mmCIF file of C-alpha atoms in Angstrom:
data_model
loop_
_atom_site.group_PDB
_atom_site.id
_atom_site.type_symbol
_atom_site.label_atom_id
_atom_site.label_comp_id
_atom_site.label_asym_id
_atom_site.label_seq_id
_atom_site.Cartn_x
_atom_site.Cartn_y
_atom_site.Cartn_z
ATOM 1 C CA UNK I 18 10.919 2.825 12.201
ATOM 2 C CA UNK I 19 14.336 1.347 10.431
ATOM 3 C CA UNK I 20 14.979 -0.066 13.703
ATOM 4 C CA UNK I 21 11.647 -1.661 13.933
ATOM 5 C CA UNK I 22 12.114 -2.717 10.491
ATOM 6 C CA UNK I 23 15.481 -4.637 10.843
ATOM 7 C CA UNK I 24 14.051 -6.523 13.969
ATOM 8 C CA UNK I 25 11.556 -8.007 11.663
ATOM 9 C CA UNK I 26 14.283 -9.216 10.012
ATOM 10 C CA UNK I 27 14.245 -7.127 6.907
ATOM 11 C CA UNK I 28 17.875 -5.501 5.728
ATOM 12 C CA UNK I 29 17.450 -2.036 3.515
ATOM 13 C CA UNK I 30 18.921 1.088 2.996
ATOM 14 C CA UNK I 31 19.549 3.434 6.037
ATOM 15 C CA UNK I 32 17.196 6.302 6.199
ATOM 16 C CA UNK I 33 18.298 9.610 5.258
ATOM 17 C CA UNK I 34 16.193 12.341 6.894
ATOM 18 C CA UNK I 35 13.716 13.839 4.483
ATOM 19 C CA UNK I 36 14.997 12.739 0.763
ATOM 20 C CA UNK I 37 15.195 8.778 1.702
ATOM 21 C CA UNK I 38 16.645 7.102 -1.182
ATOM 22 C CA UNK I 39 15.684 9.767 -3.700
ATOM 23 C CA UNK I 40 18.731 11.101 -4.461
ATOM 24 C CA UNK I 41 20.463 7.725 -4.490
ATOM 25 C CA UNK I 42 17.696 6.197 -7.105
ATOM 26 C CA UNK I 43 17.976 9.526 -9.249
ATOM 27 C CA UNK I 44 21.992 9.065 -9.370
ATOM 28 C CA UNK I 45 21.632 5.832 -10.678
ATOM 29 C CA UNK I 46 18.951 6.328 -12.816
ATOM 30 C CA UNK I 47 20.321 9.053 -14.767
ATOM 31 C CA UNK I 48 23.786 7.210 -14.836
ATOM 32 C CA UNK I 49 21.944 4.250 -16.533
ATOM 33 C CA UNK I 50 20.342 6.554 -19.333
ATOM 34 C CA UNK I 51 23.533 7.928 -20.161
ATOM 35 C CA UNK I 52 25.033 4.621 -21.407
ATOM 36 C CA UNK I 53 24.209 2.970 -24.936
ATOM 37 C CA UNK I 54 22.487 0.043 -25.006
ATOM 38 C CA UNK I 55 21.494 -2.693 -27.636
ATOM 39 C CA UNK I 56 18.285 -3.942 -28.859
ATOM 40 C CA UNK I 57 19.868 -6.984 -27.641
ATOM 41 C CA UNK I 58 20.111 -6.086 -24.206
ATOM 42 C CA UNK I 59 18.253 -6.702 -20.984
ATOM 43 C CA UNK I 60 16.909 -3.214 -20.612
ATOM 44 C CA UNK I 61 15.958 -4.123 -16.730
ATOM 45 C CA UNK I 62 19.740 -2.352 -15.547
ATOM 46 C CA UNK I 63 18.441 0.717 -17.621
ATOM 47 C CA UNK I 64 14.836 1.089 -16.623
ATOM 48 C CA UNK I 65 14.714 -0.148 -12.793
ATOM 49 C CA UNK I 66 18.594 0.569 -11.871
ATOM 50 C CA UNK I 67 18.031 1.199 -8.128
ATOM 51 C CA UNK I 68 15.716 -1.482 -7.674
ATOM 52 C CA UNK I 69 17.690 -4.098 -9.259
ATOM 53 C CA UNK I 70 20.966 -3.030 -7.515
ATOM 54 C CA UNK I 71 19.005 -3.179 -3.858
ATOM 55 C CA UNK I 72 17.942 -7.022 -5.292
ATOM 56 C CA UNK I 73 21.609 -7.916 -5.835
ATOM 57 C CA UNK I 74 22.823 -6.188 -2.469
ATOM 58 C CA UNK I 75 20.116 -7.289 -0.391
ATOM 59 C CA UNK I 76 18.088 -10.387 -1.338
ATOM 60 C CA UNK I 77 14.492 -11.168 -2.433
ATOM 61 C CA UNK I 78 13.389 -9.019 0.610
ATOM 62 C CA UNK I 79 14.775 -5.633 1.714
ATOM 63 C CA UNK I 80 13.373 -1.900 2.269
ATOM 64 C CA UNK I 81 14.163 1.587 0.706
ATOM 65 C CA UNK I 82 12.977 5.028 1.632
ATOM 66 C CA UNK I 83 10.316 7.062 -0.753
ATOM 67 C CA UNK I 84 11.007 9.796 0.959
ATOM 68 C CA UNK I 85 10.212 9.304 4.902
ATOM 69 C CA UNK I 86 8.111 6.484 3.644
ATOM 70 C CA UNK I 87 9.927 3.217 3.856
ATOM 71 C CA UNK I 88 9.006 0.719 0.937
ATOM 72 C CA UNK I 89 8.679 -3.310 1.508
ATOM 73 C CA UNK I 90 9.918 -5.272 -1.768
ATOM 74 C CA UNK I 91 9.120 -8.968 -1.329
ATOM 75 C CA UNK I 92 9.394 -11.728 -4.063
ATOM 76 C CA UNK I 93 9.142 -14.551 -1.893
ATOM 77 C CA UNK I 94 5.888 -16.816 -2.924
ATOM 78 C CA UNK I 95 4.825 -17.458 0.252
ATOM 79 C CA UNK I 96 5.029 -13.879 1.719
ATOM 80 C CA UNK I 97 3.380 -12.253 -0.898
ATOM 81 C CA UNK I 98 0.484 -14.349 -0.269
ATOM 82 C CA UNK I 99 0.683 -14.080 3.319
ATOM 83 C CA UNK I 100 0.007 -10.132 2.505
ATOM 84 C CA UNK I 101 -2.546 -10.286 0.042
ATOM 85 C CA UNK I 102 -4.564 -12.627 2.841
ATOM 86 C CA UNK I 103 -4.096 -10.566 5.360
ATOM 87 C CA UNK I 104 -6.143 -7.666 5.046
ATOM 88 C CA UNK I 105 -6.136 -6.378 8.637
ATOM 89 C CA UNK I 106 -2.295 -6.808 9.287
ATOM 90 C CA UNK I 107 -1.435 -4.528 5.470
ATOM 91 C CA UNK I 108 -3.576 -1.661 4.731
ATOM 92 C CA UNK I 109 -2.945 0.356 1.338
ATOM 93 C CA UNK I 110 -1.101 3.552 1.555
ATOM 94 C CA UNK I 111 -3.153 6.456 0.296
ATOM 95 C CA UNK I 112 -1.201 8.699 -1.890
ATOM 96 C CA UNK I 113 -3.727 9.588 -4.562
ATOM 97 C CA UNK I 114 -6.955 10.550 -2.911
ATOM 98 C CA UNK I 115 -8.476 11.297 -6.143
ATOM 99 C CA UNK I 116 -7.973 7.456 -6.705
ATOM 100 C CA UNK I 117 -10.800 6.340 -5.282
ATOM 101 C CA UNK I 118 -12.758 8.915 -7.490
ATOM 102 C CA UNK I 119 -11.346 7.891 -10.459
ATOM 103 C CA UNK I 120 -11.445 4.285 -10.184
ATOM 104 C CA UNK I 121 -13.033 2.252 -7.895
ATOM 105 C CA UNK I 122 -12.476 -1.564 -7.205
ATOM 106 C CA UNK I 123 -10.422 -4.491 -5.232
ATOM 107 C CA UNK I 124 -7.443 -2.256 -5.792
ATOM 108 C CA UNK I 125 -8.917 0.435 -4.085
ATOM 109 C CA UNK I 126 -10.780 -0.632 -1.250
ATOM 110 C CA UNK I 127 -9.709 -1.522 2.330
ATOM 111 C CA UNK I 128 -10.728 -3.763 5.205
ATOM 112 C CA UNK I 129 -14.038 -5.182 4.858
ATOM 113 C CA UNK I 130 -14.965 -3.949 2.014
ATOM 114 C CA UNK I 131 -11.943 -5.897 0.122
ATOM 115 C CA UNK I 132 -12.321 -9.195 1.667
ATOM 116 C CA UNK I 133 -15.943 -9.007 0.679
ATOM 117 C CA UNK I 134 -15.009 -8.258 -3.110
ATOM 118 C CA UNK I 135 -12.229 -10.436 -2.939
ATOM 119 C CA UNK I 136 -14.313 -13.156 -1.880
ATOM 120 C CA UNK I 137 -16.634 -12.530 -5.264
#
């Protein structure tokens, strides 16, 4: 899957079997709430310290591992709308099955479904 990944062009972290980047993001997360900061400050290097260190090392496009999931960031324009038109081609990972119970709505829904509520 990295390998699949990287021919698309993307760069990321290399997968570590099982734990992905967990451990990494914990490191760094708990090294960031040990410092002092100001009110003054740009909190973003205290609350989102893994993220914003994979931004710096790897551009506006890159993966990381949630585990043995891999996770797309994008932040170009033109590619996030590319995915949000594409319906068929990105599907929604389910991770909370009691989602769909608890709230229902564009969010939610999949495939036809979406494009028709989209569409209203």
């Amino acid at each position: 899957l990295e390998s699949y990944l990287r021919r698309q062009g993307l760069v990321g972290t290399p997968y570590t079997p099982l734990v992905g980047d967990l451990k990494m993001n914990y490191s760094m997360m708990m090294e960031a709430r040990s410092k002092h900061i100001k009110l003054t400050d740009d909190i973003t290097s205290r609350v989102l310290p893994f993220p914003l260190e994979m931004l710096k090392t790897h551009g506006k496009s890159f993966f990381t591992w949630l585990g043995t999931t891999p996770v797309i960031t994008i932040m170009d324009p033109d590619q996030i709308k590319e995915v949000f038109s594409k319906v068929y081609d990105f599907q929604k990972p389910h991770t909370f099955p009691l989602g769909t119970v608890i709230a229902k709505g564009l969010a939610t829904y999949d495939g036809d479904k979406w494009a028709k509520h989209r569409r209203i």
